mmCIF file of C-alpha atoms in Angstrom:
data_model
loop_
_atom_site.group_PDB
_atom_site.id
_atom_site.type_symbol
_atom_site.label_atom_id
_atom_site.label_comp_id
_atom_site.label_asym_id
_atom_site.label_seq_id
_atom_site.Cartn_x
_atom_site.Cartn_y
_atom_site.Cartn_z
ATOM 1 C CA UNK V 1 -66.448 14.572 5.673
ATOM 2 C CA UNK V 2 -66.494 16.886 2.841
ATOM 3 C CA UNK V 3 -70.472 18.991 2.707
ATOM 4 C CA UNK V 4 -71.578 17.721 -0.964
ATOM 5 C CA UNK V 5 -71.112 14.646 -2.878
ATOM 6 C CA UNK V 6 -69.320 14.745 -5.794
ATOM 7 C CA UNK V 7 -67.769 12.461 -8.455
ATOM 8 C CA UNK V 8 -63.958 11.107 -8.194
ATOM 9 C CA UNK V 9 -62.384 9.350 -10.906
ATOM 10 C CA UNK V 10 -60.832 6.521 -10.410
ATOM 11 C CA UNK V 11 -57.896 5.488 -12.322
ATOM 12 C CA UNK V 12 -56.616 2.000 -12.655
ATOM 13 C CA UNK V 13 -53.265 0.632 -10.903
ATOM 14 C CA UNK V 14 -50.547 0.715 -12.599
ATOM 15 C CA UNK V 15 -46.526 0.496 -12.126
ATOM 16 C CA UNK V 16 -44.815 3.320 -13.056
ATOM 17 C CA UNK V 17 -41.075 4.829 -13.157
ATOM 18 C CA UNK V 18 -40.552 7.717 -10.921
ATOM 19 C CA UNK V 19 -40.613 10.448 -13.694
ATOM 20 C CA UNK V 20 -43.799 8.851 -15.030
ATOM 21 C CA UNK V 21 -45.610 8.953 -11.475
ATOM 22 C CA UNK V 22 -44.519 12.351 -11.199
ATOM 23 C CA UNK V 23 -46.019 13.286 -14.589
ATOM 24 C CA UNK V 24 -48.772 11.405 -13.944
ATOM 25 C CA UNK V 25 -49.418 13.157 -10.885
ATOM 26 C CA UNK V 26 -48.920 16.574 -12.328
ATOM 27 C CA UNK V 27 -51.707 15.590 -15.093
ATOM 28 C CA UNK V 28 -53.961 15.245 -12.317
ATOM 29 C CA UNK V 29 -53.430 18.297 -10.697
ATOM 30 C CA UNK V 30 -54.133 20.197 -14.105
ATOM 31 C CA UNK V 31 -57.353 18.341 -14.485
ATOM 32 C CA UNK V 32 -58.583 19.127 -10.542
ATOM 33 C CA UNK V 33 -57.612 23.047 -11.447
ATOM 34 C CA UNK V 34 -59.771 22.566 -14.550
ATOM 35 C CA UNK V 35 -62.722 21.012 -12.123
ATOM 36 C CA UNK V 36 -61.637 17.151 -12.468
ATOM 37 C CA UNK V 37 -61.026 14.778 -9.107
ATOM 38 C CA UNK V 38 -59.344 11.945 -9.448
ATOM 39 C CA UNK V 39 -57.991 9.404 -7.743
ATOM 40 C CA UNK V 40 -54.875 6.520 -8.672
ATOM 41 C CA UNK V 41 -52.808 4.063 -6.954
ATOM 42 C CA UNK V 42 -49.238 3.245 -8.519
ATOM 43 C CA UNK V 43 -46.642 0.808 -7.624
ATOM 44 C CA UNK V 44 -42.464 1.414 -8.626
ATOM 45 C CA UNK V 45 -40.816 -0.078 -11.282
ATOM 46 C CA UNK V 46 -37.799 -0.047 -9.637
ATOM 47 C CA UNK V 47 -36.550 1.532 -6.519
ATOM 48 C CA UNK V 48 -36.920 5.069 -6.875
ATOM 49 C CA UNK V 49 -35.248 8.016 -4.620
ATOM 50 C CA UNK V 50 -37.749 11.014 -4.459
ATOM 51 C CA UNK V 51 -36.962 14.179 -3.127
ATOM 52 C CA UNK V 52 -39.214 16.752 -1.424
ATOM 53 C CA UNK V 53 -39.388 20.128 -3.648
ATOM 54 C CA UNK V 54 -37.468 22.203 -2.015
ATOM 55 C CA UNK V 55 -35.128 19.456 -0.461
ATOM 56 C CA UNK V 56 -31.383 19.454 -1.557
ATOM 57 C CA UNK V 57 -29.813 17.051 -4.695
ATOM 58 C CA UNK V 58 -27.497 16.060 -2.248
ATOM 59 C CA UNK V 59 -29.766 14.604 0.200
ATOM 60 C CA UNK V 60 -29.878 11.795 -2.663
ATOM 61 C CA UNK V 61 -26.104 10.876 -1.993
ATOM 62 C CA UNK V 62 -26.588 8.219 0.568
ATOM 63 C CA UNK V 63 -28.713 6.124 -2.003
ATOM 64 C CA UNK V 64 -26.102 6.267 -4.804
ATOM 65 C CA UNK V 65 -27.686 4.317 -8.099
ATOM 66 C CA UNK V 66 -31.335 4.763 -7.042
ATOM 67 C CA UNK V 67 -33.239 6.353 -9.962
ATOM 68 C CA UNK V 68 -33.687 9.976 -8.304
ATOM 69 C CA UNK V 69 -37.013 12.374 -9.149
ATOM 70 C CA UNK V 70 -38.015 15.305 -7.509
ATOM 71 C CA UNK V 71 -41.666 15.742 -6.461
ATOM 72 C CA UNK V 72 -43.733 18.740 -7.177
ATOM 73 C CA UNK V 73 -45.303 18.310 -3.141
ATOM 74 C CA UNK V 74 -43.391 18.897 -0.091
ATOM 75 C CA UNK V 75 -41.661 16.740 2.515
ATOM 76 C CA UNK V 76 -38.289 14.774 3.145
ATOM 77 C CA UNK V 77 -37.225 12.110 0.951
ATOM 78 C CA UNK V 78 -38.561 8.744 0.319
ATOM 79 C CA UNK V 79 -37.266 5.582 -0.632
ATOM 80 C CA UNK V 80 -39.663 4.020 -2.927
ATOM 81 C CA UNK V 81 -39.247 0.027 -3.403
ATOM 82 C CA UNK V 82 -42.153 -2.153 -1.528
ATOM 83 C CA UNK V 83 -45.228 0.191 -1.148
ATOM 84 C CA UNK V 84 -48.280 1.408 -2.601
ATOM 85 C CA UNK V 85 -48.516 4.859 -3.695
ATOM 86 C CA UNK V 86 -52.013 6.894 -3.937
ATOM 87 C CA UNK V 87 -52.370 10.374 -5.562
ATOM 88 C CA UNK V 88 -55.810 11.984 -4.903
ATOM 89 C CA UNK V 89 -56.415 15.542 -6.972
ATOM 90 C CA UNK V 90 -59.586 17.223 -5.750
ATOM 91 C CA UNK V 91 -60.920 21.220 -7.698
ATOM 92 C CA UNK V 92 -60.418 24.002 -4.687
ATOM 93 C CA UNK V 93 -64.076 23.736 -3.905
ATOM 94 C CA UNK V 94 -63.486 20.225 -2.717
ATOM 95 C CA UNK V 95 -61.033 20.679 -0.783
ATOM 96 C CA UNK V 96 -60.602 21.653 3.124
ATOM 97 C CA UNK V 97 -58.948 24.856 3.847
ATOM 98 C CA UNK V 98 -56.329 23.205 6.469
ATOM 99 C CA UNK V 99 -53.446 21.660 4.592
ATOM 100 C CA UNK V 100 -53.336 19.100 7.116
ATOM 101 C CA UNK V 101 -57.479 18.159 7.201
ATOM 102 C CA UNK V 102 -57.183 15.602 3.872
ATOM 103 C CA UNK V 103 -54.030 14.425 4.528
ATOM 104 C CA UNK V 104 -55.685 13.018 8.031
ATOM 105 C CA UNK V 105 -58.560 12.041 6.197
ATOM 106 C CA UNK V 106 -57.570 10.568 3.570
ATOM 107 C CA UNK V 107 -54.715 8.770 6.454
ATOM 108 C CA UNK V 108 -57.819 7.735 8.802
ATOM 109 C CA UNK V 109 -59.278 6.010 5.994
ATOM 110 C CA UNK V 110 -56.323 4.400 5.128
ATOM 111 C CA UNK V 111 -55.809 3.368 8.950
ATOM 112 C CA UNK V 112 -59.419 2.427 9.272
ATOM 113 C CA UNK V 113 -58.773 -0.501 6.601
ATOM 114 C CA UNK V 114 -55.948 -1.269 8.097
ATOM 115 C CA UNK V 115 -57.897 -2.176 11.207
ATOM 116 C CA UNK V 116 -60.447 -4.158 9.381
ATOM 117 C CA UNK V 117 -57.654 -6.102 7.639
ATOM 118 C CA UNK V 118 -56.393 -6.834 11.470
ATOM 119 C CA UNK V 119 -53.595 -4.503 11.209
ATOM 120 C CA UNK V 120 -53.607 -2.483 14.856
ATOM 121 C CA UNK V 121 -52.697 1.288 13.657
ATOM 122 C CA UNK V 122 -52.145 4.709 15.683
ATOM 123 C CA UNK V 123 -51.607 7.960 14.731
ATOM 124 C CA UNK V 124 -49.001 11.087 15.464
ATOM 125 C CA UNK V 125 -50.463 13.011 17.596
ATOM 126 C CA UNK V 126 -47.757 15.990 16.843
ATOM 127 C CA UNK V 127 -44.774 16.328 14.705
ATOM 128 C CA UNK V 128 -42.000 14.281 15.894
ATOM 129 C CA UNK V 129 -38.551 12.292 15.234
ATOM 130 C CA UNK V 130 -38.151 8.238 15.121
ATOM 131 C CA UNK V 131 -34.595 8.037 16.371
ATOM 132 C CA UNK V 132 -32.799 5.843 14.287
ATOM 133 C CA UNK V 133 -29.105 6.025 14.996
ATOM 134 C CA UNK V 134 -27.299 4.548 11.876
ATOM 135 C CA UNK V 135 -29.715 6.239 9.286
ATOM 136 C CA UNK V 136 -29.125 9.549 7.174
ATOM 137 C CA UNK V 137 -29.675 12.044 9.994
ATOM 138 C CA UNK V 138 -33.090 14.343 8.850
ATOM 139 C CA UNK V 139 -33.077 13.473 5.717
ATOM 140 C CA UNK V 140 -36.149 10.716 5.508
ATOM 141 C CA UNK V 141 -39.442 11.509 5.465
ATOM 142 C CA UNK V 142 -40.738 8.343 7.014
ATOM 143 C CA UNK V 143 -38.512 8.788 9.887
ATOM 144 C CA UNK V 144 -40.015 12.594 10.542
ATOM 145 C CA UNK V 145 -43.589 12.013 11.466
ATOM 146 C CA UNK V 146 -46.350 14.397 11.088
ATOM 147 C CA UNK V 147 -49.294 15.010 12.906
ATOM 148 C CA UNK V 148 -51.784 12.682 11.591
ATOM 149 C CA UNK V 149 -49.545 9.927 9.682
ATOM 150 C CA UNK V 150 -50.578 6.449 10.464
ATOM 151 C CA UNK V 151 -48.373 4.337 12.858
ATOM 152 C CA UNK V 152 -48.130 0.688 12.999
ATOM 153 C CA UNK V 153 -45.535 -0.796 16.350
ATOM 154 C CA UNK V 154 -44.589 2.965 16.843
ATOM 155 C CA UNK V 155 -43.039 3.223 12.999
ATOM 156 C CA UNK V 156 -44.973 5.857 10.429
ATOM 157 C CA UNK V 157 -45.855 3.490 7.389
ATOM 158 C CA UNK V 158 -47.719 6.343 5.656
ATOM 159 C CA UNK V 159 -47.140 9.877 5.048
ATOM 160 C CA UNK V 160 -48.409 12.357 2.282
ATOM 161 C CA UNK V 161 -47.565 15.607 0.760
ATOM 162 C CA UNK V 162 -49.283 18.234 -1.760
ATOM 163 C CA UNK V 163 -49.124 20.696 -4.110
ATOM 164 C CA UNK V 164 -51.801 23.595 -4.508
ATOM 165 C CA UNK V 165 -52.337 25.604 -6.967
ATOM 166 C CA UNK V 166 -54.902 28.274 -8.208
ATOM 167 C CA UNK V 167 -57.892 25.903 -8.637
ATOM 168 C CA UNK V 168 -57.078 22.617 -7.076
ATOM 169 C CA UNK V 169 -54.045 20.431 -5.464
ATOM 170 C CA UNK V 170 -52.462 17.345 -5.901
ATOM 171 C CA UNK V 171 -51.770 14.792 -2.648
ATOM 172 C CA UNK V 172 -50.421 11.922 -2.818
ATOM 173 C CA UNK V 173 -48.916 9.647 -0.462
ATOM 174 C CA UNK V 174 -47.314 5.895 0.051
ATOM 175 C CA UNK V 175 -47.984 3.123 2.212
ATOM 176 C CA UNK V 176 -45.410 1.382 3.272
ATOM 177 C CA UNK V 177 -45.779 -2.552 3.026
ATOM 178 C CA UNK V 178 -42.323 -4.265 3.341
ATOM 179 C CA UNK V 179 -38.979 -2.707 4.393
ATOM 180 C CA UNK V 180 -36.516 -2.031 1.595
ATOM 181 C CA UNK V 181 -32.872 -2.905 1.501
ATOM 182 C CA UNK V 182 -32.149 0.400 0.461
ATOM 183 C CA UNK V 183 -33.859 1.903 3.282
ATOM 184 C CA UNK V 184 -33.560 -1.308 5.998
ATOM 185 C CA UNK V 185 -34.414 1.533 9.260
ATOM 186 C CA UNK V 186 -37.890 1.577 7.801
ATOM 187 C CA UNK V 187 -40.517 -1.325 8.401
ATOM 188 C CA UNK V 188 -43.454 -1.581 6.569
ATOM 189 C CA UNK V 189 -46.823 -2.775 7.255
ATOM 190 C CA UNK V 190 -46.433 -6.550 6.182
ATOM 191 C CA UNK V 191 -43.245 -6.565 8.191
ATOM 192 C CA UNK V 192 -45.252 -6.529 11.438
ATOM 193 C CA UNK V 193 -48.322 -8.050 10.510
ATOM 194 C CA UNK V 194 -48.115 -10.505 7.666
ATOM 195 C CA UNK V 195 -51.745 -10.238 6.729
ATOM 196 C CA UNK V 196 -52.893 -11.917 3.555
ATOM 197 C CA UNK V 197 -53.888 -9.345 1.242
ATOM 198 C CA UNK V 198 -51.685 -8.545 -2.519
ATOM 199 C CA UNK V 199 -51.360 -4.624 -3.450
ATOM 200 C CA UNK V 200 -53.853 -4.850 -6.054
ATOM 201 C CA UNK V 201 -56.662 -6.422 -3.549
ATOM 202 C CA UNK V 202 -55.358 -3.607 -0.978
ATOM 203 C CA UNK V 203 -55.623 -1.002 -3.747
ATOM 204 C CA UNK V 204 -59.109 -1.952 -4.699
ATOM 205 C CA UNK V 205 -60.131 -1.757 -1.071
ATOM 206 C CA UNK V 206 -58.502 1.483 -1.109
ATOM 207 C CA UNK V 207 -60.443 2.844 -3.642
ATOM 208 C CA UNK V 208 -63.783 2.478 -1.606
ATOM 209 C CA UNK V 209 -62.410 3.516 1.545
ATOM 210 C CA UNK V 210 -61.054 6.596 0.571
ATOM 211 C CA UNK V 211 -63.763 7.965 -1.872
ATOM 212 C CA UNK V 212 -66.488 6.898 1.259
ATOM 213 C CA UNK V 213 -64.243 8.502 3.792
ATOM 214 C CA UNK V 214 -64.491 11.919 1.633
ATOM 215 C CA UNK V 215 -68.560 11.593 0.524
ATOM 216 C CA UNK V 216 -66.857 10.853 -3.008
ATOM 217 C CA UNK V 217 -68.945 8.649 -5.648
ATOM 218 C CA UNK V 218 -66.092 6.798 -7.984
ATOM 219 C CA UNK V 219 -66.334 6.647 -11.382
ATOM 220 C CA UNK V 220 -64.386 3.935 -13.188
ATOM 221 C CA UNK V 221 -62.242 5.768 -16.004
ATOM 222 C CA UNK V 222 -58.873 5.491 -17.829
ATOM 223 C CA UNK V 223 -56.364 7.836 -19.315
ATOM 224 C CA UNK V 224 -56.928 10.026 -22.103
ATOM 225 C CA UNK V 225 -54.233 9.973 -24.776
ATOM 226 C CA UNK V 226 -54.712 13.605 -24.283
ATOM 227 C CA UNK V 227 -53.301 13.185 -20.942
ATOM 228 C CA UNK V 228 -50.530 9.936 -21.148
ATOM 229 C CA UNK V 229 -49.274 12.929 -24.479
ATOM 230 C CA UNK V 230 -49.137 16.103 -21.620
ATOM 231 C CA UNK V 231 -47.446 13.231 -18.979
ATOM 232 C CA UNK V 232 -45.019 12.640 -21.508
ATOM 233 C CA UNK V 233 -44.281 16.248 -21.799
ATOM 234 C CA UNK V 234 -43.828 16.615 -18.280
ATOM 235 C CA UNK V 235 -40.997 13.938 -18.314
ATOM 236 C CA UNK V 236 -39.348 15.196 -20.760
ATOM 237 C CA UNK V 237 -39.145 18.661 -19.839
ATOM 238 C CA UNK V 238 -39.461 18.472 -16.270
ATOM 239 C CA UNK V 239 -39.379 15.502 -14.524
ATOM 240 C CA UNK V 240 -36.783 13.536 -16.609
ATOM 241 C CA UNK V 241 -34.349 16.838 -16.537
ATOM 242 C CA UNK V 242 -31.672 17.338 -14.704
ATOM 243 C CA UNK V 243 -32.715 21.216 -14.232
ATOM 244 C CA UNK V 244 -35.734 19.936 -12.289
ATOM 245 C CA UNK V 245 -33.980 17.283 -10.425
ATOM 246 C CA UNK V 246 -30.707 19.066 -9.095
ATOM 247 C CA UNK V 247 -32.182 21.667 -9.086
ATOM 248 C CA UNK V 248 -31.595 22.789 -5.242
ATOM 249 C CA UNK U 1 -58.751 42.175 10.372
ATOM 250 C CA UNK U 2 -57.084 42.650 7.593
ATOM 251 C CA UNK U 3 -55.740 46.465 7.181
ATOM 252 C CA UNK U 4 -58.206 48.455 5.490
ATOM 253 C CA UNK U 5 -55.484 50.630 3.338
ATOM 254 C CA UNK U 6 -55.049 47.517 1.573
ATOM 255 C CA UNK U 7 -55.925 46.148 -1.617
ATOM 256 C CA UNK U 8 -56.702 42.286 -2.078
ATOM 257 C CA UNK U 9 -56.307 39.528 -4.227
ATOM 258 C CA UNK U 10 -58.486 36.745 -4.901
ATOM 259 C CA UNK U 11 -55.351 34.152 -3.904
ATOM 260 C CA UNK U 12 -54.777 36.047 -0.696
ATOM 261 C CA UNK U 13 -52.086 38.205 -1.706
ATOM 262 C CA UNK U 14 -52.107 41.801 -0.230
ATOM 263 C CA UNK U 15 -50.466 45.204 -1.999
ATOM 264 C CA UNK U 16 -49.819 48.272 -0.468
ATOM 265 C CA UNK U 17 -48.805 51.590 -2.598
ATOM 266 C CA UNK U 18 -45.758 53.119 -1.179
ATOM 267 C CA UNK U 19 -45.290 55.847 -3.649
ATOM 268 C CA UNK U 20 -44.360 54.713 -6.806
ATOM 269 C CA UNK U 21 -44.109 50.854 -6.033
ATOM 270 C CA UNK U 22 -46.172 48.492 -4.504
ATOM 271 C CA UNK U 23 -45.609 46.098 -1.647
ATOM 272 C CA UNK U 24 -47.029 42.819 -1.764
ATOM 273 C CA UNK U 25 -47.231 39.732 1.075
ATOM 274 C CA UNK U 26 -49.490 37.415 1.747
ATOM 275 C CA UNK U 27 -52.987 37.776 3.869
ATOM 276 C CA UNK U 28 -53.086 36.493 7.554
ATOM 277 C CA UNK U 29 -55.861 34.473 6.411
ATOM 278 C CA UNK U 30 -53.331 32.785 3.812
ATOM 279 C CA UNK U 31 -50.416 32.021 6.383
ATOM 280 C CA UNK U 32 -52.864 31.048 9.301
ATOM 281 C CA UNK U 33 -54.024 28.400 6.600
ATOM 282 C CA UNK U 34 -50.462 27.103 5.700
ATOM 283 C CA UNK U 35 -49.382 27.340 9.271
ATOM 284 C CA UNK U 36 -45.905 25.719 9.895
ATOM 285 C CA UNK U 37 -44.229 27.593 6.862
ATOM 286 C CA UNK U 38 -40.481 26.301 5.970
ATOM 287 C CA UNK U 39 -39.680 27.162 2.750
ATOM 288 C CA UNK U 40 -40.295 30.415 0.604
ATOM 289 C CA UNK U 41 -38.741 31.206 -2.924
ATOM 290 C CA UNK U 42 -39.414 34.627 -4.316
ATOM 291 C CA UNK U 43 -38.508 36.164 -8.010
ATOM 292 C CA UNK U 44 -34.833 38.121 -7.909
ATOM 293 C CA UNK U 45 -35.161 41.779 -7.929
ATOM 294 C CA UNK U 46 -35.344 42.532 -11.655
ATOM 295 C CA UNK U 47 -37.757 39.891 -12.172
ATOM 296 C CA UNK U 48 -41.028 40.511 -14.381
ATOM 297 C CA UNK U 49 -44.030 39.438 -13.100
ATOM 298 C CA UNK U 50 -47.303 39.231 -14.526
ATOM 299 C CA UNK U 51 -50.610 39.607 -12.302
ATOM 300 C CA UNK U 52 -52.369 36.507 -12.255
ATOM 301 C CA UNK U 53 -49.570 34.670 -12.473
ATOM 302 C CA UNK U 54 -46.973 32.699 -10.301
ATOM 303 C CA UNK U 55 -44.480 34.473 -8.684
ATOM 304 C CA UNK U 56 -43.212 32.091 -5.885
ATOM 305 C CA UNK U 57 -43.723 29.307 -3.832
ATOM 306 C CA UNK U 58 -44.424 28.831 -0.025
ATOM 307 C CA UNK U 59 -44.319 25.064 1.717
ATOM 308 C CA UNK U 60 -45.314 24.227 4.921
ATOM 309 C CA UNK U 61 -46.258 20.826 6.808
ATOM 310 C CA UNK U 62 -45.353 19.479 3.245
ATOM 311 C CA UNK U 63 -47.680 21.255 1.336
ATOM 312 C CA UNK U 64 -46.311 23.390 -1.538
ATOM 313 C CA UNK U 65 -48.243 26.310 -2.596
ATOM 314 C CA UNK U 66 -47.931 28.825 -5.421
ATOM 315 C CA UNK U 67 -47.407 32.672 -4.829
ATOM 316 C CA UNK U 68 -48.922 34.216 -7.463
ATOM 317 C CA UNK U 69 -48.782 38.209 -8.617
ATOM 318 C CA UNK U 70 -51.067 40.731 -7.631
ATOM 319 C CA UNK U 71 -50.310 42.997 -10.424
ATOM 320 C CA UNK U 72 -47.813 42.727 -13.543
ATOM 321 C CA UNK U 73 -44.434 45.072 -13.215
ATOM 322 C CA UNK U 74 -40.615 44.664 -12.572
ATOM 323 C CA UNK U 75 -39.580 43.510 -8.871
ATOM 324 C CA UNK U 76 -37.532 45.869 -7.530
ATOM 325 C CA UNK U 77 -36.620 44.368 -3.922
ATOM 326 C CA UNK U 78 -37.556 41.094 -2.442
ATOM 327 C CA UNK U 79 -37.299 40.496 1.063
ATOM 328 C CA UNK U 80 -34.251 39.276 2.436
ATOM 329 C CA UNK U 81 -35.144 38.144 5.993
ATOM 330 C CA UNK U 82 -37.322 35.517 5.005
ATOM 331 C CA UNK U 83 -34.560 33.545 3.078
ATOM 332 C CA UNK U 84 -33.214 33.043 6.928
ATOM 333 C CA UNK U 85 -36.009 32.973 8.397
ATOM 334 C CA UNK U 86 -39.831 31.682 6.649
ATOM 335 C CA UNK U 87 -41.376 31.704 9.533
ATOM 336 C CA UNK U 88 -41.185 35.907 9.698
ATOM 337 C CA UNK U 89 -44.703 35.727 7.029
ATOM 338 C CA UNK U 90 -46.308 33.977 9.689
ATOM 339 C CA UNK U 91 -45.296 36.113 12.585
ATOM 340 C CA UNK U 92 -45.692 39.245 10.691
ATOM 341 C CA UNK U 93 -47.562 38.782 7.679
ATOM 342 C CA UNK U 94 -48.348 42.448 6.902
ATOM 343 C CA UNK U 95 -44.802 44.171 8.119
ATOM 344 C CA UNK U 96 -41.506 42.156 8.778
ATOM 345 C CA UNK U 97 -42.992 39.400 6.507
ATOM 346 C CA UNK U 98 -43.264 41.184 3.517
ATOM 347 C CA UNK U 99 -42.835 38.769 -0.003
ATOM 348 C CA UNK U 100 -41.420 42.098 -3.098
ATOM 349 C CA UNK U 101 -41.601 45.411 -3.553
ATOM 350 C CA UNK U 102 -43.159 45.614 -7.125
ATOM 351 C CA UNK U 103 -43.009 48.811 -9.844
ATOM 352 C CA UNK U 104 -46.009 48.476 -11.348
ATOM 353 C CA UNK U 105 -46.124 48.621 -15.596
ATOM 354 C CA UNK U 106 -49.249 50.982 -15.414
ATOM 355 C CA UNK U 107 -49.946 53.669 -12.187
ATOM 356 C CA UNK U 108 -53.301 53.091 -11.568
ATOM 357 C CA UNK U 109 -56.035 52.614 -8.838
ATOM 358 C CA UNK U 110 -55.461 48.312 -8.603
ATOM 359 C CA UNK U 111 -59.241 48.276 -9.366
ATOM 360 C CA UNK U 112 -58.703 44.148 -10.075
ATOM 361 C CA UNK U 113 -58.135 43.708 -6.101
ATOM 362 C CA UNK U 114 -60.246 43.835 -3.853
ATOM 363 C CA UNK U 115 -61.279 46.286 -0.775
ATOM 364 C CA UNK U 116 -60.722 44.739 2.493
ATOM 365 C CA UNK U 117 -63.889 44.241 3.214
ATOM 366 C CA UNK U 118 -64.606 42.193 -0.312
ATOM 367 C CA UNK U 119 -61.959 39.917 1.080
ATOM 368 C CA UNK U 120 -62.888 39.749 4.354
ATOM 369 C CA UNK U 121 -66.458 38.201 2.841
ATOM 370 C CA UNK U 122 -64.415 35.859 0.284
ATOM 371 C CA UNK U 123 -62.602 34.119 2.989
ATOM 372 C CA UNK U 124 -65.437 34.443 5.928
ATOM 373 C CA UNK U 125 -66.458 30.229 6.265
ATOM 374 C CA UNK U 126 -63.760 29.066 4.908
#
């Protein structure tokens, strides 16, 4: 648990397009540097393709007419089609030294819900491999657990990566609720256990879980058109370039 | 310990004078934080950087981190091994694991860093 409690913002859910989220995402990164936490869930629009920073374009070639972004965080490539996607920005002080130490919180939190929602979850106990014979060999995130992502039947169903910067980072993360045809090697959540619950109920259960897991008191907000103006800015000269997206 | 004939910055780069340049890496503390690291872009030799500003980026366990400048000059080397390797700043964080080899736009005595000893008290409890 983080030592003091503090206030997170909470944003509302909302679907986005992958250059959108990103922007988004990136907002809330500038606002944690400036001494802002927030927190957000986001669905897709449409099946999105997202890369890792420093992963290759041409990882992206085995899901040919995917919308493709690249993230400003780390990690192996996702498909994104039937999940929920959280992005939690916390100022430096807030956060724990070891890259890994939110990333399991925030994960245990996440499992912990699970478990209440009668979803039996484990978790990677070291980095590992899910062999999975006919897909893209080390290219998908979900299929290269980390230590702490959450396991449901054996299969990672969420995973998360940041970006730090001088003053505060940016993690965000997706849970994976149904398998995509794009990406059928992956199962999601709802695949194994059907449980009754829609993405904006789970989303809104989220948002207590997570703040309580991290001694974090929500406050209800919205975007400023401050912020949806630098988002756009971010699309269109990074996130919606080509420059940013090929570029490796 | 971190060497005392260092200087330090705040975001856990280190600089060493080496007669008219300046080498810079990053702090054990810094890589013992990032641990696994698998990815490290540095400026090109002939680069300007500017000191409080980023210079490069590190990832590791899917974290991405910026590398930012201890001081503002013209980069003059950057180290080679590490494009093969990133793990060498881990191993070696203070020799083979060296980030650029920086001359400096003003000689002077780096009085913005910090002694080792400063930096050893910025990062003790964390």
């Amino acid at each position: 648990m983080l030592a003091q409690e503090k206030t997170l913002r909470l944003l509302p859910l909302e679907v986005n397009f992958g250059q959108q989220a990103m922007a988004l995402d990136e907002v809330l990164l500038e606002k944690a540097a400036q001494g802002q936490a927030s927190l957000r869930f986001y669905q897709w629009a449409s099946p999105t393709v997202s890369l890792g920073y420093f992963q290759p374009f041409d990882a992206s070639f085995y899901f040919k007419g995917l919308e493709v972004v690249r993230r400003p965080t780390g990690g192996d490539l996702l498909i994104h089609h039937h999940e929920l996607t959280y992005a939690l920005a916390l100022p430096e002080e807030m956060v724990p030294q070891k890259v890994e130490e939110l990333a399991c919180m925030v994960h245990r939190a996440i499992a912990s819900l699970l478990e209440k929602l009668g979803v039996p979850t484990g978790c990677q106990s070291a980095k590992g491999k899910l062999e999975m014979p006919a897909a893209p060999e080390g290219v998908l995130c979900f299929l290269h657990p980390a230590a702490g992502d959450v396991l449901v039947n054996g299969c990672k169903v969420v995973g998360s990566a940041q970006r730090r910067r001088q003053g505060g980072l940016v993690q965000h993360g997706s849970v994976l609720l149904n398998s995509s045809s794009h990406a059928p090697w992956l199962k999601g959540v709802l695949d194994f256990y059907p449980i009754h619950v829609s993405t904006a109920e789970l989303a809104k259960l989220l948002s207590a879980e997570i703040p309580l897991a991290l001694n974090l008191i929500t406050k209800v907000d919205s975007w400023t058109q401050t912020e949806l103006d630098r988002a756009a800015y971010l699309v269109e000269c990074r996130y919606g370039s080509a420059d940013w997206t090929n570029r490796r | 310990m971190n060497p005392k004939d260092l200087k330090y910055a705040k975001t856990h780069e280190w600089v060493r004078a080496e007669g008219d340049t300046l080498l810079v890496g990053l702090t054990r503390f810094a890589v013992d934080q990032l641990t696994d690291v698998t990815y490290i872009e540095l400026p090109k030799a002939g680069a300007k950087v500017k000191a409080g500003e980023g210079m490069g980026e590190i990832e590791s366990v899917k974290a991405v981190s910026d590398i930012y400048a201890p001081v503002s000059g013209e980069v003059v080397a950057v180290n080679g091994a590490l494009a093969a390797d990133a793990s060498l700043v881990s191993r070696d964080p203070y020799g083979d694991g060296w980030l650029v080899r920086v001359r400096p736009d003003a000689v002077g005595p780096l009085d913005h860093l910090m002694a080792a000893e400063d930096y050893s008290k910025q990062t003790e409890g964390q």
